[in-house]
Tab-separated table of C-alpha atoms and ligand atoms in Angstrom:
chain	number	residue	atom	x	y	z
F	13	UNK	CA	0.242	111.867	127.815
F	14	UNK	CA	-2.494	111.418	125.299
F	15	UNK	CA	-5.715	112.463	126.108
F	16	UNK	CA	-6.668	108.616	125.128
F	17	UNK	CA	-4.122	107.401	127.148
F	18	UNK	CA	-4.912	109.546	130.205
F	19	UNK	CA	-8.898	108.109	129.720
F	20	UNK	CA	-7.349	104.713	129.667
F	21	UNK	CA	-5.569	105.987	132.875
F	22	UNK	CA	-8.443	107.369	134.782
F	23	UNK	CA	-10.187	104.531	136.852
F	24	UNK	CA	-6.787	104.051	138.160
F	25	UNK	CA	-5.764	107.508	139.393
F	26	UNK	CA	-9.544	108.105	140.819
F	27	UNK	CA	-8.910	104.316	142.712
F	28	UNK	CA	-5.708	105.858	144.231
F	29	UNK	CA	-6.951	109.155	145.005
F	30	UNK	CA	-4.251	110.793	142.448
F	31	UNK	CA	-7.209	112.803	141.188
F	32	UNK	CA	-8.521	113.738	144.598
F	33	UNK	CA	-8.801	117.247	145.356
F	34	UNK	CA	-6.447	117.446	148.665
F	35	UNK	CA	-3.418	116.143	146.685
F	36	UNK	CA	-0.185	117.911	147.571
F	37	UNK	CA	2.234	118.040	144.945
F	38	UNK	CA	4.641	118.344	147.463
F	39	UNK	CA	3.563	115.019	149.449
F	40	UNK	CA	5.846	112.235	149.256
F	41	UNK	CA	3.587	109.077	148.023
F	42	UNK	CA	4.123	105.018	146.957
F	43	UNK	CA	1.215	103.425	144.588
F	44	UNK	CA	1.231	100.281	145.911
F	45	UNK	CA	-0.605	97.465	143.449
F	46	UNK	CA	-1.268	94.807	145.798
F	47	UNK	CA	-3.128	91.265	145.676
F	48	UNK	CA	-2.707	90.604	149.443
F	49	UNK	CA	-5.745	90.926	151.546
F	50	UNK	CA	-5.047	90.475	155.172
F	51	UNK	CA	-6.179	93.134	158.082
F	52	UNK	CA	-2.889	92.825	159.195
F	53	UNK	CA	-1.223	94.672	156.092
F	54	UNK	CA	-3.132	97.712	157.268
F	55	UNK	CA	-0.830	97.967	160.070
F	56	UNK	CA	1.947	97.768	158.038
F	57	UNK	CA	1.457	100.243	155.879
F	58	UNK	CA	0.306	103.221	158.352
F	59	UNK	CA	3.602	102.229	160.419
F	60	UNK	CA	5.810	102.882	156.949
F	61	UNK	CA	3.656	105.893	156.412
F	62	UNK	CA	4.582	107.216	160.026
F	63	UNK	CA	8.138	106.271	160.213
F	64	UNK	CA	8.679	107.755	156.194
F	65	UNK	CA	5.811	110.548	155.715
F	66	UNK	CA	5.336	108.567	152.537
F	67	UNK	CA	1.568	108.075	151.993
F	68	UNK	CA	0.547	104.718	150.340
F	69	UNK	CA	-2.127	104.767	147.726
F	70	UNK	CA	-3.279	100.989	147.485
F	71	UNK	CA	-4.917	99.175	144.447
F	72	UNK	CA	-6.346	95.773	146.073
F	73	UNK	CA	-6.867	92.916	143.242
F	74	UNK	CA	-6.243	89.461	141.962
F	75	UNK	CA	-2.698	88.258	140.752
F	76	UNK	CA	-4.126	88.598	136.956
F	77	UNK	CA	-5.976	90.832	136.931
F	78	UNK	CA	-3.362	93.261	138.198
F	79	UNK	CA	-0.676	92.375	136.050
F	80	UNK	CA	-3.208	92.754	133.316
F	81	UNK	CA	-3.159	96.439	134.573
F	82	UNK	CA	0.048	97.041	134.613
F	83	UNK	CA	0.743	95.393	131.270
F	84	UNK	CA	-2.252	97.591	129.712
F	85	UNK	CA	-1.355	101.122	131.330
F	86	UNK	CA	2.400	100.589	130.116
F	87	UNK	CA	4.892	103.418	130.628
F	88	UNK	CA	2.066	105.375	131.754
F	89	UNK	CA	0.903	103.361	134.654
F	90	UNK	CA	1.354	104.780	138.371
F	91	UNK	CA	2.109	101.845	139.667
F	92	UNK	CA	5.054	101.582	141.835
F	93	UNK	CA	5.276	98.300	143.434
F	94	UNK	CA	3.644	95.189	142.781
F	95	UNK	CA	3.273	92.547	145.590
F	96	UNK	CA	1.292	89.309	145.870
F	97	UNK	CA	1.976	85.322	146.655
F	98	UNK	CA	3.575	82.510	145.251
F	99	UNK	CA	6.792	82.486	143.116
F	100	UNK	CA	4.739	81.507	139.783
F	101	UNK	CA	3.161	84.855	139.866
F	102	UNK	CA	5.780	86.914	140.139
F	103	UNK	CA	7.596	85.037	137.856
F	104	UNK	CA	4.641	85.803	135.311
F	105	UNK	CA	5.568	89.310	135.793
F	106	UNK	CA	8.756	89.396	135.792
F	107	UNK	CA	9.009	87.295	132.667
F	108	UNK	CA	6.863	90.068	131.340
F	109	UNK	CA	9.180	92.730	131.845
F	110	UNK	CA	7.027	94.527	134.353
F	111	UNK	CA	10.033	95.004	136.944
F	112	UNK	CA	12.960	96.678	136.886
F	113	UNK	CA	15.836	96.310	138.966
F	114	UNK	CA	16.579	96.413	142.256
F	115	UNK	CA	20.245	96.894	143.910
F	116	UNK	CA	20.225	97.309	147.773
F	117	UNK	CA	23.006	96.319	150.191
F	118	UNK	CA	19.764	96.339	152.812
F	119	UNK	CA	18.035	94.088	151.023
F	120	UNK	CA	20.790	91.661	149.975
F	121	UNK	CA	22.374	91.582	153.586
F	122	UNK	CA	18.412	90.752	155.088
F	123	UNK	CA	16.897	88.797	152.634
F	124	UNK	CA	18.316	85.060	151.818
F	125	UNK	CA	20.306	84.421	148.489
F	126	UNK	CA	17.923	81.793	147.822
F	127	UNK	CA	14.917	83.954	148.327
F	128	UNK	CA	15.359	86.913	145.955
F	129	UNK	CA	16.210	87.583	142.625
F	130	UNK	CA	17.519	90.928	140.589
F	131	UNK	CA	14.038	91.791	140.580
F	132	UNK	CA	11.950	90.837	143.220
F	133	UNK	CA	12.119	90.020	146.816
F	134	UNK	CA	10.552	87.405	148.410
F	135	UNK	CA	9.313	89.137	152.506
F	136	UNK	CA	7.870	85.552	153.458
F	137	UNK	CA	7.842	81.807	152.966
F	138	UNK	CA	5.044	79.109	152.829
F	139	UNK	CA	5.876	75.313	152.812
F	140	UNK	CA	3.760	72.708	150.936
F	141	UNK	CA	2.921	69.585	152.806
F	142	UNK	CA	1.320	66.335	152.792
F	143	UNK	CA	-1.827	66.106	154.823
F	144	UNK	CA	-3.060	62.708	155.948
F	145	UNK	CA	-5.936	60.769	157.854
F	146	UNK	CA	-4.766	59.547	160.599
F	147	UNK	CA	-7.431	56.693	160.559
F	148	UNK	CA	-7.097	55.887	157.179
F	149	UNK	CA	-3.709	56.638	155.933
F	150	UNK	CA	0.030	55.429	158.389
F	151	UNK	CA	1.797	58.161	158.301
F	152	UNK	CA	5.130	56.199	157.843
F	153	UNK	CA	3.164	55.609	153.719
F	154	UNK	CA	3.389	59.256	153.500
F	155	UNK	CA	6.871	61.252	153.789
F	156	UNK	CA	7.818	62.085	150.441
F	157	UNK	CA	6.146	63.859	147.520
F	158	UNK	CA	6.535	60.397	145.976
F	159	UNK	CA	4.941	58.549	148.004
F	160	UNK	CA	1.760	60.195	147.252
F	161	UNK	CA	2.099	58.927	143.758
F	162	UNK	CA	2.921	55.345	144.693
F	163	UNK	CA	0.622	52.375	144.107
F	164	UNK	CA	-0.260	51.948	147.709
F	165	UNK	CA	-2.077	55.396	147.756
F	166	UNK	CA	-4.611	54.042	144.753
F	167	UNK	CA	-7.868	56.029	145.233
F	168	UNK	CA	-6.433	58.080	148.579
F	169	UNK	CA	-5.379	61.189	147.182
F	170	UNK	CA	-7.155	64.323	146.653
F	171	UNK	CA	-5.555	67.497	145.239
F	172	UNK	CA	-6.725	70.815	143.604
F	173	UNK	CA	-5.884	71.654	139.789
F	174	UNK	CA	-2.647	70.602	138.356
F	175	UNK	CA	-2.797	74.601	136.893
F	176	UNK	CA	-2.723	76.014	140.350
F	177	UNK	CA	0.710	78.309	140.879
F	178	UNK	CA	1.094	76.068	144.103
F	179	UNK	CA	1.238	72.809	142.326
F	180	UNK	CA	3.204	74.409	139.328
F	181	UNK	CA	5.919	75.518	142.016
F	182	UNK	CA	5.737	72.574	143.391
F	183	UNK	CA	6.071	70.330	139.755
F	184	UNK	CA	8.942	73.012	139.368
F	185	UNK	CA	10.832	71.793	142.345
F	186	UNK	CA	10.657	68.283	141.357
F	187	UNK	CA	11.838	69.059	137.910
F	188	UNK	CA	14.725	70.818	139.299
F	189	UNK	CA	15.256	67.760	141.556
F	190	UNK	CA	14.815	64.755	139.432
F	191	UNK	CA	14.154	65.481	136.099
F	192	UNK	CA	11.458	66.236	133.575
F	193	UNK	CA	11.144	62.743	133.066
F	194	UNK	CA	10.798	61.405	136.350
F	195	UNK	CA	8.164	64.279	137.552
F	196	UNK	CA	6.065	63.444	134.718
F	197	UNK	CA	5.942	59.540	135.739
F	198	UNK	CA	4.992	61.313	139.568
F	199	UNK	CA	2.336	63.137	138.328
F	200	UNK	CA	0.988	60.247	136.136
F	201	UNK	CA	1.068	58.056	139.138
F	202	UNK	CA	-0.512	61.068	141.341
F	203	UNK	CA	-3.623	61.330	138.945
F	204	UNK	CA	-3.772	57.554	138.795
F	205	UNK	CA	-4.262	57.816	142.713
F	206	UNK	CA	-7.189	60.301	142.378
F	207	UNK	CA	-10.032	59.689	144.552
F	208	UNK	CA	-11.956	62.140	142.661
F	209	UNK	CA	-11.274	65.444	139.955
F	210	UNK	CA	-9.003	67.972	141.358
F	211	UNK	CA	-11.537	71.103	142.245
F	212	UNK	CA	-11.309	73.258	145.045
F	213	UNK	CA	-8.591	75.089	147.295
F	214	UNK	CA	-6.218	73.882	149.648
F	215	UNK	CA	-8.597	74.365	152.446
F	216	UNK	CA	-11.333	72.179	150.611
F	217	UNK	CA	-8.640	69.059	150.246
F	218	UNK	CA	-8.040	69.202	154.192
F	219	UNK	CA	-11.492	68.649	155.261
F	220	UNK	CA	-12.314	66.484	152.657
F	221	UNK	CA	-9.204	64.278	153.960
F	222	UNK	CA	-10.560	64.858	157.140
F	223	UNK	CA	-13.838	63.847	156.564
F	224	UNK	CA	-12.354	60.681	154.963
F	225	UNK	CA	-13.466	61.492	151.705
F	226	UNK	CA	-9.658	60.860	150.929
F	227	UNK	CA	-6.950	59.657	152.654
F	228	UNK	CA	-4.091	62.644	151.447
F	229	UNK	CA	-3.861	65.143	149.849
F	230	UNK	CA	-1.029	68.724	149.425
F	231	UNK	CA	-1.236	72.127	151.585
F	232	UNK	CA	-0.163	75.410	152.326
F	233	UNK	CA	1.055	75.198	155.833
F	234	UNK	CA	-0.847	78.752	156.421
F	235	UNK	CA	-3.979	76.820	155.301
F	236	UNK	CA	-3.756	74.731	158.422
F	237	UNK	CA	-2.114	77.394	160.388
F	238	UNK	CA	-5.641	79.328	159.979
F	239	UNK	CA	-7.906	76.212	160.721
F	240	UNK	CA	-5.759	75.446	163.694
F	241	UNK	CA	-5.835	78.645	165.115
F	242	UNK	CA	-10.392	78.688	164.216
F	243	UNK	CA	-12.644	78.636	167.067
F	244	UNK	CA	-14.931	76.833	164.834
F	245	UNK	CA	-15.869	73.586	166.210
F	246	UNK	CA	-15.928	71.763	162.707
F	247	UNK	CA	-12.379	73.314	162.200
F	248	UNK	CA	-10.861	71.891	165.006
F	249	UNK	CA	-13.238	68.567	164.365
F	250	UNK	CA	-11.123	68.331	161.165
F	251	UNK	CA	-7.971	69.365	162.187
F	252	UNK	CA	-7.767	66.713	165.252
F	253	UNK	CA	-8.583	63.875	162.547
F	254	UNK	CA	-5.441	64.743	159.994
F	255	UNK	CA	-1.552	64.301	160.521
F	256	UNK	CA	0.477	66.487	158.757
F	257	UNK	CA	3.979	65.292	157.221
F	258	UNK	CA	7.294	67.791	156.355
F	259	UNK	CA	7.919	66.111	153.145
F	260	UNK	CA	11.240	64.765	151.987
F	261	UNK	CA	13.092	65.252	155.406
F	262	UNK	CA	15.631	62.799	153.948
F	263	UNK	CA	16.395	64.112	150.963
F	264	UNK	CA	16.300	67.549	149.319
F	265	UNK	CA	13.967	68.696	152.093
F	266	UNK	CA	10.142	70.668	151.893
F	267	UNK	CA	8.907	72.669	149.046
F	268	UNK	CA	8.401	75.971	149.641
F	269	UNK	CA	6.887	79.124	148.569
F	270	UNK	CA	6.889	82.770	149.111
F	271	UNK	CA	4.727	85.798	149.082
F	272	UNK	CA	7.096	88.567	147.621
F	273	UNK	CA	7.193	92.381	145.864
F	274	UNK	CA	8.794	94.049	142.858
F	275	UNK	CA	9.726	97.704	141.789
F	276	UNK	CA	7.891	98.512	138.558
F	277	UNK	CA	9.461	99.076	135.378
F	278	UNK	CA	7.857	102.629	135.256
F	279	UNK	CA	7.955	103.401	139.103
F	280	UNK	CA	7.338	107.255	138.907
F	281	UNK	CA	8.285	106.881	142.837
F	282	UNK	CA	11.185	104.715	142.266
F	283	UNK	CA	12.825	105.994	145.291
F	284	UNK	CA	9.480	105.181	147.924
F	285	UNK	CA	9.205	101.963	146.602
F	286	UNK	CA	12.674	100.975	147.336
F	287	UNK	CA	12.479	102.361	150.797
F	288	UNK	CA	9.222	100.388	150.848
F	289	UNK	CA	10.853	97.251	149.835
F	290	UNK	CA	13.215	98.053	152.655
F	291	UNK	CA	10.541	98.581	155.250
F	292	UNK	CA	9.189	94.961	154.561
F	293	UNK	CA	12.437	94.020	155.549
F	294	UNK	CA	12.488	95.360	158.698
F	295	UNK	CA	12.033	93.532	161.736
F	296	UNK	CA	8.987	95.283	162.702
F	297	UNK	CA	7.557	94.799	159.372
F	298	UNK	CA	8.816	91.164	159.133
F	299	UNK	CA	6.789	90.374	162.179
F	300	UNK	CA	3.826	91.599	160.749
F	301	UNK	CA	3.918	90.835	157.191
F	302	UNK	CA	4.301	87.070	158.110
F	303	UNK	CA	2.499	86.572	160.807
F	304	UNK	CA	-0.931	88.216	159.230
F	305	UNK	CA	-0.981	85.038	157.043
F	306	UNK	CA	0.781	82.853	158.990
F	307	UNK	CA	3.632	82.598	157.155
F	308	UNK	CA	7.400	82.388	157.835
F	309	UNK	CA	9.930	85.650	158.243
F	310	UNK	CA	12.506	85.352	155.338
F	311	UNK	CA	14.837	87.638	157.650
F	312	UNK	CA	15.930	84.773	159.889
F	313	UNK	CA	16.913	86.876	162.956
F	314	UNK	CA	12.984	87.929	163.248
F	315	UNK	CA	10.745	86.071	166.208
F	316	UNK	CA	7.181	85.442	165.841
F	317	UNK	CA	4.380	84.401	168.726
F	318	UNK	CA	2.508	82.634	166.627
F	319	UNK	CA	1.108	79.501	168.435
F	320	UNK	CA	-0.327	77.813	165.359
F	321	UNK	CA	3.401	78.098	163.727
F	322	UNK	CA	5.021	76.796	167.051
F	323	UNK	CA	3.011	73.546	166.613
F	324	UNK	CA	3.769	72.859	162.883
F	325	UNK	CA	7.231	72.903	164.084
F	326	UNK	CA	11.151	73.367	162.676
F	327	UNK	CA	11.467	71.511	159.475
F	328	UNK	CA	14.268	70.748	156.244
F	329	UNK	CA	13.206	73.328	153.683
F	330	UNK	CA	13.935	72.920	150.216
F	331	UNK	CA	17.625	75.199	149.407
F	332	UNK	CA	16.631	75.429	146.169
F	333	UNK	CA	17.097	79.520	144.820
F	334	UNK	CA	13.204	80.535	144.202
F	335	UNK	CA	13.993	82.958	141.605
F	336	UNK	CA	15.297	79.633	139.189
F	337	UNK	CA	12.463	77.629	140.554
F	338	UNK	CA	9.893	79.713	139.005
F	339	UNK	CA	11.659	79.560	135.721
F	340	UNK	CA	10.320	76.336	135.380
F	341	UNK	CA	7.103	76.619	136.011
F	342	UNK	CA	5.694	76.773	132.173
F	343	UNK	CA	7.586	73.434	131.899
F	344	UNK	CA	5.873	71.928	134.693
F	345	UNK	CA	2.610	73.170	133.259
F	346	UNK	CA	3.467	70.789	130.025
F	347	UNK	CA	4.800	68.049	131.940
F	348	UNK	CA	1.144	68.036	134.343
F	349	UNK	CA	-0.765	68.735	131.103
F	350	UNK	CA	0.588	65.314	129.167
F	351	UNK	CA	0.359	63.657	132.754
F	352	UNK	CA	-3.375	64.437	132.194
F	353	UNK	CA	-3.466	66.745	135.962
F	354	UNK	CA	-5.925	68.915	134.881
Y	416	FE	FE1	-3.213	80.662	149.134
């Protein structure tokens, strides 16, 4: 190493204690880039630290900016596994070249065909759904992705940014589905149904559909998983005024999503970080990596007490492989940008 490179280097191994003076060459360890923030991931990780005796050295950031990392620190970077949400992103960084892959009978004999790719692994699924007001909107005008963009819904709809990685996997699906050509004529017809600019998070677009501001709008089921489960008063004010829909039960069934992890290209702990990939896999680990965000196990055998999840219901999800879905993300990105979905 350079003495640049290893000055480039340094914030990084101070962040994961590589530079800290009770480091044992001898002690087994997994540097762990992560852009997941939920208590419950603690658990997780001191449970595959006690069942492996491999200690986890954890980088906490956003999607970009850690990918930014990775890309910038290159051969040299210490970073073992990358893991954060939504297809798009790892796509980003796969498309990159910032994985490497993975072969594990484990893995393939847990994990869904549909939900993981030579690369990366998806440990939990997310569906995107149409939110209504039940006083404003019937909820018989709302059960496909296409209906939102129909004439009837002029001035009901409310959405975040046509950019978002949510609404790109979601444009992605509909490409794969019907066509470029069609899912640009849905997403002119969706903006045409604006009740105001996109702006905000999911979480903004359910109370504002709530509070009538609009009559529908697109979530993240763990969105309304979390303000169902709120002992907030205006949270459950909200929630008891929406409906929420499983889109496209009668055809090619719900859009969804899925938070998911990659090996690095440069893993200097190649061998942890496919154990740890393995780990999320397990049922223990299953349990709690979905559950902390209210999200779905992808290993289909795994049971979660999660009240909030009970009430959303079983649903049709989309069959759709994720790892070709988020191929097409850059082309939904044009087709939303000539729609004019900012
Ligand atoms: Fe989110």
């Amino acid at each position: 190493m350079t003495r640049q490179r290893l000055l480039t280097l340094l914030p990084t191994l101070i962040a994961l204690g590589l530079l800290s003076p009770n480091t044992q060459a001898q002690t087994r360890q997994l540097n762990l880039y992560s852009a997941r923030h939920y208590q419950t991931d603690e658990a997780l990780y001191a449970n595959f630290t006690k069942a492996t005796g491999i200690r986890i050295n954890r980088l906490d950031g956003k999607e970009d900016e850690l990918v930014e990392r990775i890309r910038n620190e290159g051969s040299a970077s210490p970073a073992d596994v990358l893991i954060t949400v939504d297809a798009a992103r790892l796509e980003v960084a796969d498309a990159l070249g910032l994985f490497q892959p993975v072969r594990s009978k484990l893995l393939e004999e847990r994990i869904p065909a549909t939900l993981r790719t030579p690369t990366w692994f998806s440990f939990s699924t997310r569906a995107r759904v149409i939110v209504y007001n039940k006083s404003a909107v019937k909820r018989e005008a709302v059960q496909s992705y296409a209906d939102l963009a129909a004439p009837a819904m002029k001035g009901q709809v409310c959405g975040r940014s046509g950019s978002h990685p949510y609404n790109l996997s979601l444009g992605a699906a509909l490409i794969a589905h019907d066509g470029e050509a069609k899912t640009e004529a849905w997403a002119r017809g969706l903006v045409a149904n604006f009740a105001r600019a996109p702006k905000g998070g999911d979480t903004d677009q359910i109370k504002s559909v709530a509070a009538g501001e609009c009559g529908v709008t697109l979530s993240n089921t763990y969105y309304l998983a979390r303000m169902m489960r709120s002992t907030k008063a205006e949270d459950q004010q909200a929630m008891a005024a929406v409906g929420v829909v499983w889109p496209n039960q009668a055809s090619w069934g719900t859009h969804i999503n899925v938070s998911g992890a990659g090996v690095l290209k440069h893993a200097p702990n190649r061998e942890a970080a496919v154990q740890f990939l393995e780990y999320l896999a397990s049922n223990e680990a299953q349990a709690y990596f979905a559950d902390g965000n209210n999200e779905w196990p992808v290993v289909a055998s795994v049971k979660i007490a999660n009240p909030a999840l009970s009430a959303l219901g079983t649903f049709k999800a989309d069959a759709l492989p994720i790892g070709e879905l988020s191929k097409t993300t850059t082309l939904a990105q044009k087709v939303f940008d000539r729609a004019g979905w900012k």
